[in-house]
Amino acid sequence: MPTRAASARSRSTLERAKPSAERIRAGLPRDWTIGDKTGGGAVPYAAASDIAIAWPPSGAPLIIAIYTHRNVVDAKHDDRVIASTASVLARGLGKIS
């Protein structure tokens, strides 16, 4: 089990990361603390991913991982899909209304 110091370092590292404002962060309330790491593949199927720990103002944090791709060659990824999926997950877990 990680120590409190290790957990604090991990959280600090995630929060300082330069997240994509258009992905998971865009789908969650602005008053949440969010640390995430984005990723993506290039051609040909527009793979895009985002993994985050999201701390709502109260209650337990959420760990969210979203991966998308397209079935069309040379497509572009769509960050709105990741943002809306994050909203659906948080709503489904009763964290937002």
PDB file of N, CA and C in Angstrom:
ATOM      1  N   MET A   1       0.843  -1.174   0.000  1.00  0.00           N
ATOM      2  CA  MET A   1       0.000   0.000   0.000  1.00  0.00           C
ATOM      3  C   MET A   1       0.890   1.240   0.000  1.00  0.00           C
ATOM      4  N   PRO A   2       0.584   2.226  -0.850  1.00  0.00           N
ATOM      5  CA  PRO A   2       1.434   3.419  -0.911  1.00  0.00           C
ATOM      6  C   PRO A   2       1.338   4.249   0.366  1.00  0.00           C
ATOM      7  N   THR A   3       2.431   4.920   0.662  1.00  0.00           N
ATOM      8  CA  THR A   3       2.435   5.802   1.822  1.00  0.00           C
ATOM      9  C   THR A   3       1.683   7.087   1.492  1.00  0.00           C
ATOM     10  N   ARG A   4       1.346   7.844   2.511  1.00  0.00           N
ATOM     11  CA  ARG A   4       0.672   9.132   2.276  1.00  0.00           C
ATOM     12  C   ARG A   4       1.560  10.073   1.474  1.00  0.00           C
ATOM     13  N   ALA A   5       2.856  10.039   1.750  1.00  0.00           N
ATOM     14  CA  ALA A   5       3.783  10.913   1.017  1.00  0.00           C
ATOM     15  C   ALA A   5       3.813  10.539  -0.467  1.00  0.00           C
ATOM     16  N   ALA A   6       3.836   9.255  -0.755  1.00  0.00           N
ATOM     17  CA  ALA A   6       3.839   8.803  -2.157  1.00  0.00           C
ATOM     18  C   ALA A   6       2.538   9.178  -2.843  1.00  0.00           C
ATOM     19  N   SER A   7       1.431   9.027  -2.143  1.00  0.00           N
ATOM     20  CA  SER A   7       0.134   9.403  -2.709  1.00  0.00           C
ATOM     21  C   SER A   7       0.077  10.900  -2.988  1.00  0.00           C
ATOM     22  N   ALA A   8       0.596  11.695  -2.068  1.00  0.00           N
ATOM     23  CA  ALA A   8       0.603  13.150  -2.254  1.00  0.00           C
ATOM     24  C   ALA A   8       1.474  13.538  -3.438  1.00  0.00           C
ATOM     25  N   ARG A   9       2.628  12.884  -3.603  1.00  0.00           N
ATOM     26  CA  ARG A   9       3.503  13.164  -4.751  1.00  0.00           C
ATOM     27  C   ARG A   9       2.808  12.799  -6.057  1.00  0.00           C
ATOM     28  N   SER A  10       2.139  11.653  -6.076  1.00  0.00           N
ATOM     29  CA  SER A  10       1.435  11.228  -7.287  1.00  0.00           C
ATOM     30  C   SER A  10       0.335  12.218  -7.646  1.00  0.00           C
ATOM     31  N   ARG A  11      -0.435  12.634  -6.657  1.00  0.00           N
ATOM     32  CA  ARG A  11      -1.509  13.591  -6.906  1.00  0.00           C
ATOM     33  C   ARG A  11      -0.942  14.907  -7.427  1.00  0.00           C
ATOM     34  N   SER A  12       0.113  15.381  -6.795  1.00  0.00           N
ATOM     35  CA  SER A  12       0.723  16.639  -7.215  1.00  0.00           C
ATOM     36  C   SER A  12       1.231  16.554  -8.649  1.00  0.00           C
ATOM     37  N   THR A  13       1.840  15.437  -9.002  1.00  0.00           N
ATOM     38  CA  THR A  13       2.348  15.256 -10.362  1.00  0.00           C
ATOM     39  C   THR A  13       1.209  15.296 -11.369  1.00  0.00           C
ATOM     40  N   LEU A  14       0.116  14.598 -11.083  1.00  0.00           N
ATOM     41  CA  LEU A  14      -1.030  14.583 -11.996  1.00  0.00           C
ATOM     42  C   LEU A  14      -1.669  15.963 -12.123  1.00  0.00           C
ATOM     43  N   GLU A  15      -1.799  16.678 -11.014  1.00  0.00           N
ATOM     44  CA  GLU A  15      -2.428  17.991 -11.056  1.00  0.00           C
ATOM     45  C   GLU A  15      -1.597  19.009 -11.835  1.00  0.00           C
ATOM     46  N   ARG A  16      -0.271  18.864 -11.794  1.00  0.00           N
ATOM     47  CA  ARG A  16       0.607  19.795 -12.506  1.00  0.00           C
ATOM     48  C   ARG A  16       0.726  19.462 -13.990  1.00  0.00           C
ATOM     49  N   ALA A  17       0.335  18.262 -14.372  1.00  0.00           N
ATOM     50  CA  ALA A  17       0.439  17.860 -15.778  1.00  0.00           C
ATOM     51  C   ALA A  17      -0.381  18.811 -16.643  1.00  0.00           C
ATOM     52  N   LYS A  18       0.023  18.954 -17.865  1.00  0.00           N
ATOM     53  CA  LYS A  18      -0.702  19.815 -18.804  1.00  0.00           C
ATOM     54  C   LYS A  18      -1.817  18.989 -19.450  1.00  0.00           C
ATOM     55  N   PRO A  19      -2.974  18.948 -18.819  1.00  0.00           N
ATOM     56  CA  PRO A  19      -4.058  18.125 -19.352  1.00  0.00           C
ATOM     57  C   PRO A  19      -4.717  18.766 -20.562  1.00  0.00           C
ATOM     58  N   SER A  20      -5.415  17.947 -21.272  1.00  0.00           N
ATOM     59  CA  SER A  20      -6.199  18.461 -22.391  1.00  0.00           C
ATOM     60  C   SER A  20      -7.513  18.983 -21.846  1.00  0.00           C
ATOM     61  N   ALA A  21      -7.717  20.269 -21.929  1.00  0.00           N
ATOM     62  CA  ALA A  21      -8.937  20.891 -21.409  1.00  0.00           C
ATOM     63  C   ALA A  21     -10.171  20.437 -22.164  1.00  0.00           C
ATOM     64  N   GLU A  22     -10.008  19.842 -23.313  1.00  0.00           N
ATOM     65  CA  GLU A  22     -11.151  19.433 -24.128  1.00  0.00           C
ATOM     66  C   GLU A  22     -11.566  17.985 -23.886  1.00  0.00           C
ATOM     67  N   ARG A  23     -10.872  17.261 -23.051  1.00  0.00           N
ATOM     68  CA  ARG A  23     -11.185  15.840 -22.859  1.00  0.00           C
ATOM     69  C   ARG A  23     -11.925  15.622 -21.534  1.00  0.00           C
ATOM     70  N   ILE A  24     -11.438  14.758 -20.639  1.00  0.00           N
ATOM     71  CA  ILE A  24     -12.157  14.447 -19.395  1.00  0.00           C
ATOM     72  C   ILE A  24     -12.469  15.719 -18.620  1.00  0.00           C
ATOM     73  N   ARG A  25     -11.505  16.608 -18.529  1.00  0.00           N
ATOM     74  CA  ARG A  25     -11.700  17.858 -17.774  1.00  0.00           C
ATOM     75  C   ARG A  25     -12.919  18.632 -18.284  1.00  0.00           C
ATOM     76  N   ALA A  26     -13.143  18.632 -19.578  1.00  0.00           N
ATOM     77  CA  ALA A  26     -14.276  19.371 -20.161  1.00  0.00           C
ATOM     78  C   ALA A  26     -15.617  18.754 -19.793  1.00  0.00           C
ATOM     79  N   GLY A  27     -15.628  17.482 -19.444  1.00  0.00           N
ATOM     80  CA  GLY A  27     -16.879  16.814 -19.126  1.00  0.00           C
ATOM     81  C   GLY A  27     -17.258  16.837 -17.662  1.00  0.00           C
ATOM     82  N   LEU A  28     -16.394  17.379 -16.819  1.00  0.00           N
ATOM     83  CA  LEU A  28     -16.647  17.396 -15.381  1.00  0.00           C
ATOM     84  C   LEU A  28     -16.769  18.826 -14.871  1.00  0.00           C
ATOM     85  N   PRO A  29     -17.409  19.008 -13.721  1.00  0.00           N
ATOM     86  CA  PRO A  29     -17.581  20.355 -13.171  1.00  0.00           C
ATOM     87  C   PRO A  29     -16.253  21.061 -12.923  1.00  0.00           C
ATOM     88  N   ARG A  30     -16.257  22.362 -13.063  1.00  0.00           N
ATOM     89  CA  ARG A  30     -15.040  23.167 -12.925  1.00  0.00           C
ATOM     90  C   ARG A  30     -14.488  23.191 -11.500  1.00  0.00           C
ATOM     91  N   ASP A  31     -15.331  22.907 -10.511  1.00  0.00           N
ATOM     92  CA  ASP A  31     -14.845  22.955  -9.129  1.00  0.00           C
ATOM     93  C   ASP A  31     -14.184  21.658  -8.679  1.00  0.00           C
ATOM     94  N   TRP A  32     -14.065  20.685  -9.568  1.00  0.00           N
ATOM     95  CA  TRP A  32     -13.372  19.447  -9.254  1.00  0.00           C
ATOM     96  C   TRP A  32     -11.875  19.640  -9.484  1.00  0.00           C
ATOM     97  N   THR A  33     -11.064  18.943  -8.691  1.00  0.00           N
ATOM     98  CA  THR A  33      -9.629  18.887  -8.931  1.00  0.00           C
ATOM     99  C   THR A  33      -9.379  17.666  -9.803  1.00  0.00           C
ATOM    100  N   ILE A  34      -8.687  17.874 -10.905  1.00  0.00           N
ATOM    101  CA  ILE A  34      -8.497  16.783 -11.858  1.00  0.00           C
ATOM    102  C   ILE A  34      -7.030  16.711 -12.255  1.00  0.00           C
ATOM    103  N   GLY A  35      -6.502  15.513 -12.205  1.00  0.00           N
ATOM    104  CA  GLY A  35      -5.169  15.243 -12.713  1.00  0.00           C
ATOM    105  C   GLY A  35      -5.318  14.210 -13.805  1.00  0.00           C
ATOM    106  N   ASP A  36      -4.768  14.481 -14.976  1.00  0.00           N
ATOM    107  CA  ASP A  36      -4.935  13.507 -16.049  1.00  0.00           C
ATOM    108  C   ASP A  36      -3.718  13.407 -16.945  1.00  0.00           C
ATOM    109  N   LYS A  37      -3.722  12.386 -17.741  1.00  0.00           N
ATOM    110  CA  LYS A  37      -2.683  12.157 -18.733  1.00  0.00           C
ATOM    111  C   LYS A  37      -3.385  11.766 -20.022  1.00  0.00           C
ATOM    112  N   THR A  38      -3.164  12.561 -21.046  1.00  0.00           N
ATOM    113  CA  THR A  38      -3.787  12.276 -22.334  1.00  0.00           C
ATOM    114  C   THR A  38      -2.836  11.493 -23.214  1.00  0.00           C
ATOM    115  N   GLY A  39      -3.411  10.873 -24.200  1.00  0.00           N
ATOM    116  CA  GLY A  39      -2.613  10.133 -25.161  1.00  0.00           C
ATOM    117  C   GLY A  39      -3.373  10.028 -26.461  1.00  0.00           C
ATOM    118  N   GLY A  40      -2.706   9.518 -27.443  1.00  0.00           N
ATOM    119  CA  GLY A  40      -3.385   9.335 -28.718  1.00  0.00           C
ATOM    120  C   GLY A  40      -2.464   8.701 -29.728  1.00  0.00           C
ATOM    121  N   GLY A  41      -3.086   8.011 -30.624  1.00  0.00           N
ATOM    122  CA  GLY A  41      -2.346   7.412 -31.709  1.00  0.00           C
ATOM    123  C   GLY A  41      -2.574   8.231 -32.958  1.00  0.00           C
ATOM    124  N   ALA A  42      -1.734   8.043 -33.857  1.00  0.00           N
ATOM    125  CA  ALA A  42      -1.864   8.796 -35.101  1.00  0.00           C
ATOM    126  C   ALA A  42      -2.730   8.018 -36.079  1.00  0.00           C
ATOM    127  N   VAL A  43      -2.436   8.174 -37.276  1.00  0.00           N
ATOM    128  CA  VAL A  43      -3.131   7.558 -38.384  1.00  0.00           C
ATOM    129  C   VAL A  43      -3.054   6.045 -38.223  1.00  0.00           C
ATOM    130  N   PRO A  44      -3.932   5.232 -38.659  1.00  0.00           N
ATOM    131  CA  PRO A  44      -5.028   5.623 -39.520  1.00  0.00           C
ATOM    132  C   PRO A  44      -6.371   5.714 -38.817  1.00  0.00           C
ATOM    133  N   TYR A  45      -6.475   5.302 -37.535  1.00  0.00           N
ATOM    134  CA  TYR A  45      -7.804   5.197 -36.935  1.00  0.00           C
ATOM    135  C   TYR A  45      -8.083   6.163 -35.792  1.00  0.00           C
ATOM    136  N   ALA A  46      -7.344   7.221 -35.680  1.00  0.00           N
ATOM    137  CA  ALA A  46      -7.614   8.318 -34.747  1.00  0.00           C
ATOM    138  C   ALA A  46      -7.798   7.866 -33.301  1.00  0.00           C
ATOM    139  N   ALA A  47      -6.891   7.055 -32.811  1.00  0.00           N
ATOM    140  CA  ALA A  47      -6.973   6.630 -31.413  1.00  0.00           C
ATOM    141  C   ALA A  47      -6.740   7.835 -30.500  1.00  0.00           C
ATOM    142  N   ALA A  48      -7.512   7.919 -29.428  1.00  0.00           N
ATOM    143  CA  ALA A  48      -7.349   8.978 -28.434  1.00  0.00           C
ATOM    144  C   ALA A  48      -7.681   8.391 -27.070  1.00  0.00           C
ATOM    145  N   SER A  49      -6.947   8.828 -26.055  1.00  0.00           N
ATOM    146  CA  SER A  49      -7.195   8.305 -24.719  1.00  0.00           C
ATOM    147  C   SER A  49      -6.952   9.383 -23.677  1.00  0.00           C
ATOM    148  N   ASP A  50      -7.538   9.181 -22.522  1.00  0.00           N
ATOM    149  CA  ASP A  50      -7.338  10.064 -21.389  1.00  0.00           C
ATOM    150  C   ASP A  50      -7.589   9.234 -20.142  1.00  0.00           C
ATOM    151  N   ILE A  51      -6.715   9.348 -19.177  1.00  0.00           N
ATOM    152  CA  ILE A  51      -6.909   8.694 -17.886  1.00  0.00           C
ATOM    153  C   ILE A  51      -6.783   9.776 -16.826  1.00  0.00           C
ATOM    154  N   ALA A  52      -7.672   9.742 -15.838  1.00  0.00           N
ATOM    155  CA  ALA A  52      -7.690  10.820 -14.849  1.00  0.00           C
ATOM    156  C   ALA A  52      -8.098  10.316 -13.480  1.00  0.00           C
ATOM    157  N   ILE A  53      -7.641  11.038 -12.481  1.00  0.00           N
ATOM    158  CA  ILE A  53      -8.196  10.942 -11.141  1.00  0.00           C
ATOM    159  C   ILE A  53      -8.903  12.266 -10.924  1.00  0.00           C
ATOM    160  N   ALA A  54     -10.175  12.190 -10.580  1.00  0.00           N
ATOM    161  CA  ALA A  54     -10.989  13.393 -10.417  1.00  0.00           C
ATOM    162  C   ALA A  54     -11.516  13.432  -8.984  1.00  0.00           C
ATOM    163  N   TRP A  55     -11.183  14.519  -8.290  1.00  0.00           N
ATOM    164  CA  TRP A  55     -11.606  14.694  -6.913  1.00  0.00           C
ATOM    165  C   TRP A  55     -12.751  15.697  -6.864  1.00  0.00           C
ATOM    166  N   PRO A  56     -13.987  15.220  -6.618  1.00  0.00           N
ATOM    167  CA  PRO A  56     -15.086  16.172  -6.453  1.00  0.00           C
ATOM    168  C   PRO A  56     -14.898  16.927  -5.131  1.00  0.00           C
ATOM    169  N   PRO A  57     -15.619  18.036  -4.945  1.00  0.00           N
ATOM    170  CA  PRO A  57     -15.477  18.799  -3.697  1.00  0.00           C
ATOM    171  C   PRO A  57     -15.752  17.962  -2.446  1.00  0.00           C
ATOM    172  N   SER A  58     -16.591  16.952  -2.564  1.00  0.00           N
ATOM    173  CA  SER A  58     -16.840  16.051  -1.434  1.00  0.00           C
ATOM    174  C   SER A  58     -16.974  14.626  -1.965  1.00  0.00           C
ATOM    175  N   GLY A  59     -16.669  13.681  -1.127  1.00  0.00           N
ATOM    176  CA  GLY A  59     -16.773  12.286  -1.517  1.00  0.00           C
ATOM    177  C   GLY A  59     -15.468  11.741  -2.075  1.00  0.00           C
ATOM    178  N   ALA A  60     -15.519  10.480  -2.424  1.00  0.00           N
ATOM    179  CA  ALA A  60     -14.340   9.775  -2.918  1.00  0.00           C
ATOM    180  C   ALA A  60     -13.991  10.200  -4.342  1.00  0.00           C
ATOM    181  N   PRO A  61     -12.718  10.126  -4.687  1.00  0.00           N
ATOM    182  CA  PRO A  61     -12.315  10.466  -6.058  1.00  0.00           C
ATOM    183  C   PRO A  61     -12.761   9.384  -7.043  1.00  0.00           C
ATOM    184  N   LEU A  62     -12.810   9.772  -8.299  1.00  0.00           N
ATOM    185  CA  LEU A  62     -13.109   8.836  -9.384  1.00  0.00           C
ATOM    186  C   LEU A  62     -11.841   8.601 -10.184  1.00  0.00           C
ATOM    187  N   ILE A  63     -11.627   7.375 -10.587  1.00  0.00           N
ATOM    188  CA  ILE A  63     -10.557   7.062 -11.527  1.00  0.00           C
ATOM    189  C   ILE A  63     -11.255   6.754 -12.838  1.00  0.00           C
ATOM    190  N   ILE A  64     -10.908   7.510 -13.862  1.00  0.00           N
ATOM    191  CA  ILE A  64     -11.588   7.413 -15.155  1.00  0.00           C
ATOM    192  C   ILE A  64     -10.559   7.140 -16.244  1.00  0.00           C
ATOM    193  N   ALA A  65     -10.814   6.148 -17.056  1.00  0.00           N
ATOM    194  CA  ALA A  65      -9.967   5.872 -18.222  1.00  0.00           C
ATOM    195  C   ALA A  65     -10.880   5.716 -19.428  1.00  0.00           C
ATOM    196  N   ILE A  66     -10.605   6.487 -20.460  1.00  0.00           N
ATOM    197  CA  ILE A  66     -11.437   6.463 -21.673  1.00  0.00           C
ATOM    198  C   ILE A  66     -10.518   6.322 -22.880  1.00  0.00           C
ATOM    199  N   TYR A  67     -10.843   5.384 -23.727  1.00  0.00           N
ATOM    200  CA  TYR A  67     -10.085   5.151 -24.957  1.00  0.00           C
ATOM    201  C   TYR A  67     -11.067   5.132 -26.116  1.00  0.00           C
ATOM    202  N   THR A  68     -10.761   5.842 -27.171  1.00  0.00           N
ATOM    203  CA  THR A  68     -11.630   5.849 -28.352  1.00  0.00           C
ATOM    204  C   THR A  68     -10.808   5.647 -29.615  1.00  0.00           C
ATOM    205  N   HIS A  69     -11.483   5.198 -30.634  1.00  0.00           N
ATOM    206  CA  HIS A  69     -10.899   5.146 -31.967  1.00  0.00           C
ATOM    207  C   HIS A  69     -12.031   5.181 -32.984  1.00  0.00           C
ATOM    208  N   ARG A  70     -11.686   5.423 -34.200  1.00  0.00           N
ATOM    209  CA  ARG A  70     -12.672   5.469 -35.277  1.00  0.00           C
ATOM    210  C   ARG A  70     -12.486   4.260 -36.177  1.00  0.00           C
ATOM    211  N   ASN A  71     -13.545   3.864 -36.837  1.00  0.00           N
ATOM    212  CA  ASN A  71     -13.475   2.755 -37.782  1.00  0.00           C
ATOM    213  C   ASN A  71     -13.297   3.243 -39.211  1.00  0.00           C
ATOM    214  N   VAL A  72     -12.855   4.463 -39.346  1.00  0.00           N
ATOM    215  CA  VAL A  72     -12.661   5.061 -40.658  1.00  0.00           C
ATOM    216  C   VAL A  72     -11.186   5.421 -40.811  1.00  0.00           C
ATOM    217  N   VAL A  73     -10.583   4.980 -41.868  1.00  0.00           N
ATOM    218  CA  VAL A  73      -9.183   5.298 -42.125  1.00  0.00           C
ATOM    219  C   VAL A  73      -9.019   6.807 -42.317  1.00  0.00           C
ATOM    220  N   ASP A  74      -7.939   7.340 -41.745  1.00  0.00           N
ATOM    221  CA  ASP A  74      -7.581   8.751 -41.820  1.00  0.00           C
ATOM    222  C   ASP A  74      -8.588   9.685 -41.142  1.00  0.00           C
ATOM    223  N   ALA A  75      -9.339   9.161 -40.188  1.00  0.00           N
ATOM    224  CA  ALA A  75     -10.276   9.992 -39.431  1.00  0.00           C
ATOM    225  C   ALA A  75      -9.494  10.833 -38.412  1.00  0.00           C
ATOM    226  N   LYS A  76     -10.133  11.851 -37.888  1.00  0.00           N
ATOM    227  CA  LYS A  76      -9.561  12.668 -36.824  1.00  0.00           C
ATOM    228  C   LYS A  76     -10.267  12.308 -35.521  1.00  0.00           C
ATOM    229  N   HIS A  77      -9.501  12.358 -34.418  1.00  0.00           N
ATOM    230  CA  HIS A  77     -10.139  12.054 -33.139  1.00  0.00           C
ATOM    231  C   HIS A  77     -11.054  13.204 -32.727  1.00  0.00           C
ATOM    232  N   ASP A  78     -12.013  12.872 -31.866  1.00  0.00           N
ATOM    233  CA  ASP A  78     -13.010  13.848 -31.431  1.00  0.00           C
ATOM    234  C   ASP A  78     -12.986  13.929 -29.905  1.00  0.00           C
ATOM    235  N   ASP A  79     -12.385  14.982 -29.368  1.00  0.00           N
ATOM    236  CA  ASP A  79     -12.290  15.148 -27.918  1.00  0.00           C
ATOM    237  C   ASP A  79     -13.658  15.243 -27.249  1.00  0.00           C
ATOM    238  N   ARG A  80     -14.664  15.693 -27.987  1.00  0.00           N
ATOM    239  CA  ARG A  80     -16.012  15.814 -27.399  1.00  0.00           C
ATOM    240  C   ARG A  80     -16.557  14.456 -26.967  1.00  0.00           C
ATOM    241  N   VAL A  81     -16.163  13.388 -27.656  1.00  0.00           N
ATOM    242  CA  VAL A  81     -16.604  12.042 -27.266  1.00  0.00           C
ATOM    243  C   VAL A  81     -16.057  11.697 -25.885  1.00  0.00           C
ATOM    244  N   ILE A  82     -14.801  12.023 -25.640  1.00  0.00           N
ATOM    245  CA  ILE A  82     -14.193  11.743 -24.337  1.00  0.00           C
ATOM    246  C   ILE A  82     -14.848  12.604 -23.260  1.00  0.00           C
ATOM    247  N   ALA A  83     -15.064  13.869 -23.532  1.00  0.00           N
ATOM    248  CA  ALA A  83     -15.695  14.767 -22.557  1.00  0.00           C
ATOM    249  C   ALA A  83     -17.104  14.297 -22.202  1.00  0.00           C
ATOM    250  N   SER A  84     -17.888  13.938 -23.205  1.00  0.00           N
ATOM    251  CA  SER A  84     -19.267  13.516 -22.920  1.00  0.00           C
ATOM    252  C   SER A  84     -19.290  12.167 -22.203  1.00  0.00           C
ATOM    253  N   THR A  85     -18.337  11.299 -22.500  1.00  0.00           N
ATOM    254  CA  THR A  85     -18.262  10.018 -21.795  1.00  0.00           C
ATOM    255  C   THR A  85     -17.939  10.245 -20.319  1.00  0.00           C
ATOM    256  N   ALA A  86     -17.040  11.179 -20.022  1.00  0.00           N
ATOM    257  CA  ALA A  86     -16.722  11.505 -18.627  1.00  0.00           C
ATOM    258  C   ALA A  86     -17.963  12.011 -17.896  1.00  0.00           C
ATOM    259  N   SER A  87     -18.754  12.847 -18.557  1.00  0.00           N
ATOM    260  CA  SER A  87     -19.998  13.347 -17.946  1.00  0.00           C
ATOM    261  C   SER A  87     -20.977  12.218 -17.669  1.00  0.00           C
ATOM    262  N   VAL A  88     -21.144  11.340 -18.632  1.00  0.00           N
ATOM    263  CA  VAL A  88     -22.060  10.204 -18.470  1.00  0.00           C
ATOM    264  C   VAL A  88     -21.611   9.319 -17.297  1.00  0.00           C
ATOM    265  N   LEU A  89     -20.318   9.045 -17.209  1.00  0.00           N
ATOM    266  CA  LEU A  89     -19.817   8.212 -16.112  1.00  0.00           C
ATOM    267  C   LEU A  89     -20.058   8.876 -14.755  1.00  0.00           C
ATOM    268  N   ALA A  90     -19.729  10.142 -14.622  1.00  0.00           N
ATOM    269  CA  ALA A  90     -19.913  10.844 -13.343  1.00  0.00           C
ATOM    270  C   ALA A  90     -21.401  10.918 -12.981  1.00  0.00           C
ATOM    271  N   ARG A  91     -22.248  11.161 -13.966  1.00  0.00           N
ATOM    272  CA  ARG A  91     -23.693  11.210 -13.723  1.00  0.00           C
ATOM    273  C   ARG A  91     -24.201   9.828 -13.306  1.00  0.00           C
ATOM    274  N   GLY A  92     -23.758   8.803 -13.984  1.00  0.00           N
ATOM    275  CA  GLY A  92     -24.185   7.439 -13.675  1.00  0.00           C
ATOM    276  C   GLY A  92     -23.761   6.989 -12.284  1.00  0.00           C
ATOM    277  N   LEU A  93     -22.656   7.515 -11.803  1.00  0.00           N
ATOM    278  CA  LEU A  93     -22.170   7.184 -10.461  1.00  0.00           C
ATOM    279  C   LEU A  93     -22.758   8.111  -9.400  1.00  0.00           C
ATOM    280  N   GLY A  94     -23.647   9.006  -9.803  1.00  0.00           N
ATOM    281  CA  GLY A  94     -24.313   9.896  -8.857  1.00  0.00           C
ATOM    282  C   GLY A  94     -23.448  11.036  -8.362  1.00  0.00           C
ATOM    283  N   LYS A  95     -22.364  11.354  -9.084  1.00  0.00           N
ATOM    284  CA  LYS A  95     -21.464  12.424  -8.645  1.00  0.00           C
ATOM    285  C   LYS A  95     -21.901  13.792  -9.156  1.00  0.00           C
ATOM    286  N   ILE A  96     -22.653  13.826 -10.264  1.00  0.00           N
ATOM    287  CA  ILE A  96     -23.222  15.074 -10.778  1.00  0.00           C
ATOM    288  C   ILE A  96     -24.655  14.806 -11.189  1.00  0.00           C
ATOM    289  N   SER A  97     -25.437  15.868 -11.266  1.00  0.00           N
ATOM    290  CA  SER A  97     -26.847  15.680 -11.656  1.00  0.00           C
ATOM    291  C   SER A  97     -27.090  16.197 -13.048  1.00  0.00           C
TER     292      SER A  97
END
